[in-house]
Amino acid sequence: MRTAATGAALLVAASGAVLAGETRRQRDLAHRVRMRPESDLQQVLGYLAGGAGWVALELVVRLSRRLRLRTIRTVAARIPSLPGPLVTVAVTLLILRADRWLLERLLRRLDEHSVVGSFAGLGSGPRPSEPERSGSLASYEPFLTMGLHGRRFVTQGPRAVRISEVWERLRETGDLSAVPAGIGTVPGDIGTVPEDAAFADPTGEADAAAASGPGAGLGDGSIRGTVREPIRVFIGRLGHPDPREAAEAAVAELERTGAFDRRAILLATGTGSGWVPPWQAAAFEHLLRGDCAVVSAQYSFAGSWLAFLIHRSAAVELSLALRRAVRARLDAMPASERPLLYATGESLGAYGGLGAYGSAGAMLRRLDGAVWTGTPRAARILAELLRTRRRGSPEVRPVHGTGRHFRFVGGPQDLWAAPDGLEYGSWSRPRVVFAQHPSDPVVWWSPALVWHRPDWLREPLGRGVSPGLRWRPFITFAQLTVDMPRSVDMPGGYGHSYHGEVVHYWNAVLGTGLSARACEEIAAAIAADLAPAGGSLPISDVSARILS
């Protein structure tokens, strides 16, 4: 009796020590990512919830095992002529088949619930009044068939008046002195910006040369007159369930809105529910002063986590169909008149968007640039670039060749500075940015974590990562799995939250040549527009749904 009591006391003491250490680690992590740490009560409730989940899982496993053994005994008793090993294998396969059937039924019900949730409430206000937007009275696409996030996409975002205000403020503050040649002139000339323009020189030594170029006159009062109403096209899955049909509808909307007369078109692959990262689209529109079109099509009604399980192939199929349709229309135009084509996506959107290209080289041949944020390791092109990265470059910031086309960054400061011991060559077009925060579990999560220690856990840990993080079989995989849902609620620049930094990325990819301060001004304007009355930002498809 005394031995049992001593063992129980030691177990309680050990558990308390582990929980206390974990609490300190969580507080340290919250400090590193600039979040308010949870209280002791919240920590305890979290552990209790986790423990309850573990108990429930253990009960399910034991119930399944008991059912399998009982079935084996029953079959063996009724058909004794059958060999025992054969009965065991047959029953095990039957149980696995039944489990898969139940899982498929559950996922299907969740998917059906997502459809209802997407149309249960409007949550986006009245339809857009601008003919340049899908869902307007002039549009071919009915506003009510776009789903929750599609309606938000076409009703929100900067208008020409807002873009004019921001650029006028930049002119007044003198942040436009380094705009390189070509900005605000004819369509298709963005790619003519010289490599030695000011935006390619982080030291700012090229500012004087850029200020004396042909683009220096953009700082006058003509800024307001050069802004155009941005085009936003969205194709809902309810009205166009077939990928090819959806792509044709997107091209028709682009034709109707005059998108092929603009300077650039952005293919934005959303998450499963149709959510398009608002920072990406708004940054693109601000930097091009509205002389652009952003197009997206919906491939699922489910949220990111569910769509990742059941609709990954749908994301690739629709992205491929849309890319082919738009590219075919562009190729039919004279080269001097066609808009430049860019692409973007975040999380599952990056997975689907990258899936539209057979290889990294094919992407460079078919696009004029791209920004991918929070890309999962399952994306084939990302895996290709990691596998062929330069020897000695870390996985958290891999260098591909001399950085001629691809740059992997954890923040804007990494655009021009290679990791220690390495150097970048000139950054040629097309330019592609892969943004991956060291603290983003969506980026680093992989089933291989169960049995394999990845390179990024053999290297020095990046910004915002707890110094106590170590690879342990199964445990590290479980930690990242649990961290993923909360990572979307972190401040911009940490976790799975890619906010104002994307202005810097698009500034580099487009070659618009604004200073870092000007990019921050645009980011602040976008943040002010996105923040609802409560002051928080709808940074993901999950939080956007909650805020509706």
mmCIF file of N, CA, C and O in Angstrom, residues 296-326:
data_model
loop_
_atom_site.group_PDB
_atom_site.id
_atom_site.type_symbol
_atom_site.label_atom_id
_atom_site.label_comp_id
_atom_site.label_asym_id
_atom_site.label_seq_id
_atom_site.Cartn_x
_atom_site.Cartn_y
_atom_site.Cartn_z
ATOM 1 N N SER A 296 -9.955 34.807 -59.019
ATOM 2 C CA SER A 296 -9.909 33.603 -58.199
ATOM 3 C C SER A 296 -11.162 32.784 -58.460
ATOM 4 O O SER A 296 -12.210 33.321 -58.829
ATOM 5 N N ALA A 297 -11.041 31.483 -58.286
ATOM 6 C CA ALA A 297 -12.176 30.579 -58.464
ATOM 7 C C ALA A 297 -12.208 29.595 -57.298
ATOM 8 O O ALA A 297 -11.163 29.181 -56.789
ATOM 9 N N GLN A 298 -13.394 29.203 -56.907
ATOM 10 C CA GLN A 298 -13.589 28.359 -55.734
ATOM 11 C C GLN A 298 -13.646 26.892 -56.140
ATOM 12 O O GLN A 298 -14.333 26.535 -57.092
ATOM 13 N N TYR A 299 -12.927 26.039 -55.423
ATOM 14 C CA TYR A 299 -12.912 24.606 -55.728
ATOM 15 C C TYR A 299 -13.529 23.761 -54.622
ATOM 16 O O TYR A 299 -13.636 22.539 -54.752
ATOM 17 N N SER A 300 -13.923 24.378 -53.510
ATOM 18 C CA SER A 300 -14.477 23.629 -52.388
ATOM 19 C C SER A 300 -15.237 24.595 -51.490
ATOM 20 O O SER A 300 -15.059 25.805 -51.577
ATOM 21 N N PHE A 301 -16.102 24.038 -50.650
ATOM 22 C CA PHE A 301 -16.779 24.846 -49.634
ATOM 23 C C PHE A 301 -16.179 24.631 -48.251
ATOM 24 O O PHE A 301 -16.505 25.333 -47.309
ATOM 25 N N ALA A 302 -15.302 23.637 -48.125
ATOM 26 C CA ALA A 302 -14.756 23.273 -46.831
ATOM 27 C C ALA A 302 -13.635 24.217 -46.420
ATOM 28 O O ALA A 302 -12.991 24.856 -47.258
ATOM 29 N N GLY A 303 -13.401 24.317 -45.109
ATOM 30 C CA GLY A 303 -12.280 25.089 -44.604
ATOM 31 C C GLY A 303 -10.966 24.422 -44.957
ATOM 32 O O GLY A 303 -10.922 23.297 -45.469
ATOM 33 N N SER A 304 -9.858 25.122 -44.672
ATOM 34 C CA SER A 304 -8.549 24.657 -45.133
ATOM 35 C C SER A 304 -8.221 23.247 -44.660
ATOM 36 O O SER A 304 -7.776 22.404 -45.446
ATOM 37 N N TRP A 305 -8.421 22.957 -43.368
ATOM 38 C CA TRP A 305 -7.996 21.661 -42.839
ATOM 39 C C TRP A 305 -8.782 20.527 -43.480
ATOM 40 O O TRP A 305 -8.224 19.480 -43.841
ATOM 41 N N LEU A 306 -10.107 20.731 -43.677
ATOM 42 C CA LEU A 306 -10.923 19.687 -44.289
ATOM 43 C C LEU A 306 -10.640 19.582 -45.780
ATOM 44 O O LEU A 306 -10.545 18.479 -46.329
ATOM 45 N N ALA A 307 -10.485 20.723 -46.446
ATOM 46 C CA ALA A 307 -10.172 20.702 -47.874
ATOM 47 C C ALA A 307 -8.827 20.044 -48.139
ATOM 48 O O ALA A 307 -8.634 19.383 -49.160
ATOM 49 N N PHE A 308 -7.864 20.214 -47.214
ATOM 50 C CA PHE A 308 -6.560 19.582 -47.381
ATOM 51 C C PHE A 308 -6.691 18.066 -47.363
ATOM 52 O O PHE A 308 -5.928 17.361 -48.034
ATOM 53 N N LEU A 309 -7.667 17.558 -46.630
ATOM 54 C CA LEU A 309 -7.858 16.114 -46.543
ATOM 55 C C LEU A 309 -8.610 15.551 -47.746
ATOM 56 O O LEU A 309 -8.295 14.465 -48.224
ATOM 57 N N ILE A 310 -9.602 16.287 -48.258
ATOM 58 C CA ILE A 310 -10.500 15.695 -49.260
ATOM 59 C C ILE A 310 -10.510 16.415 -50.607
ATOM 60 O O ILE A 310 -11.031 15.862 -51.577
ATOM 61 N N HIS A 311 -9.950 17.635 -50.698
ATOM 62 C CA HIS A 311 -10.068 18.394 -51.944
ATOM 63 C C HIS A 311 -8.728 18.918 -52.465
ATOM 64 O O HIS A 311 -8.697 19.904 -53.210
ATOM 65 N N ARG A 312 -7.620 18.284 -52.097
ATOM 66 C CA ARG A 312 -6.334 18.760 -52.602
ATOM 67 C C ARG A 312 -6.247 18.641 -54.119
ATOM 68 O O ARG A 312 -5.743 19.531 -54.803
ATOM 69 N N SER A 313 -6.735 17.532 -54.656
ATOM 70 C CA SER A 313 -6.689 17.355 -56.109
ATOM 71 C C SER A 313 -7.583 18.366 -56.809
ATOM 72 O O SER A 313 -7.259 18.847 -57.905
ATOM 73 N N ALA A 314 -8.700 18.731 -56.185
ATOM 74 C CA ALA A 314 -9.595 19.729 -56.777
ATOM 75 C C ALA A 314 -8.905 21.090 -56.851
ATOM 76 O O ALA A 314 -9.105 21.846 -57.822
ATOM 77 N N ALA A 315 -8.099 21.413 -55.844
ATOM 78 C CA ALA A 315 -7.372 22.688 -55.861
ATOM 79 C C ALA A 315 -6.417 22.749 -57.043
ATOM 80 O O ALA A 315 -6.314 23.770 -57.740
ATOM 81 N N VAL A 316 -5.714 21.661 -57.301
ATOM 82 C CA VAL A 316 -4.764 21.615 -58.419
ATOM 83 C C VAL A 316 -5.506 21.649 -59.753
ATOM 84 O O VAL A 316 -5.108 22.365 -60.684
ATOM 85 N N GLU A 317 -6.585 20.875 -59.877
ATOM 86 C CA GLU A 317 -7.329 20.808 -61.141
ATOM 87 C C GLU A 317 -7.872 22.170 -61.546
ATOM 88 O O GLU A 317 -7.759 22.583 -62.713
ATOM 89 N N LEU A 318 -8.451 22.891 -60.595
ATOM 90 C CA LEU A 318 -9.023 24.186 -60.932
ATOM 91 C C LEU A 318 -7.934 25.214 -61.220
ATOM 92 O O LEU A 318 -8.060 26.027 -62.152
ATOM 93 N N SER A 319 -6.860 25.195 -60.465
ATOM 94 C CA SER A 319 -5.754 26.125 -60.718
ATOM 95 C C SER A 319 -5.159 25.887 -62.099
ATOM 96 O O SER A 319 -4.837 26.840 -62.827
ATOM 97 N N LEU A 320 -5.025 24.619 -62.474
ATOM 98 C CA LEU A 320 -4.483 24.286 -63.791
ATOM 99 C C LEU A 320 -5.415 24.753 -64.898
ATOM 100 O O LEU A 320 -4.973 25.342 -65.897
ATOM 101 N N ALA A 321 -6.717 24.503 -64.731
ATOM 102 C CA ALA A 321 -7.682 24.923 -65.753
ATOM 103 C C ALA A 321 -7.707 26.441 -65.903
ATOM 104 O O ALA A 321 -7.749 26.966 -67.027
ATOM 105 N N LEU A 322 -7.653 27.154 -64.792
ATOM 106 C CA LEU A 322 -7.673 28.616 -64.840
ATOM 107 C C LEU A 322 -6.402 29.156 -65.476
ATOM 108 O O LEU A 322 -6.445 30.067 -66.318
ATOM 109 N N ARG A 323 -5.258 28.595 -65.100
ATOM 110 C CA ARG A 323 -3.999 29.058 -65.684
ATOM 111 C C ARG A 323 -3.967 28.832 -67.185
ATOM 112 O O ARG A 323 -3.569 29.706 -67.966
ATOM 113 N N ARG A 324 -4.411 27.671 -67.624
ATOM 114 C CA ARG A 324 -4.417 27.371 -69.053
ATOM 115 C C ARG A 324 -5.342 28.302 -69.823
ATOM 116 O O ARG A 324 -4.991 28.785 -70.911
ATOM 117 N N ALA A 325 -6.527 28.553 -69.276
ATOM 118 C CA ALA A 325 -7.492 29.388 -69.972
ATOM 119 C C ALA A 325 -6.999 30.830 -70.103
ATOM 120 O O ALA A 325 -7.093 31.447 -71.178
ATOM 121 N N VAL A 326 -6.466 31.375 -69.006
ATOM 122 C CA VAL A 326 -5.989 32.757 -69.041
ATOM 123 C C VAL A 326 -4.735 32.861 -69.909
ATOM 124 O O VAL A 326 -4.592 33.794 -70.701
#
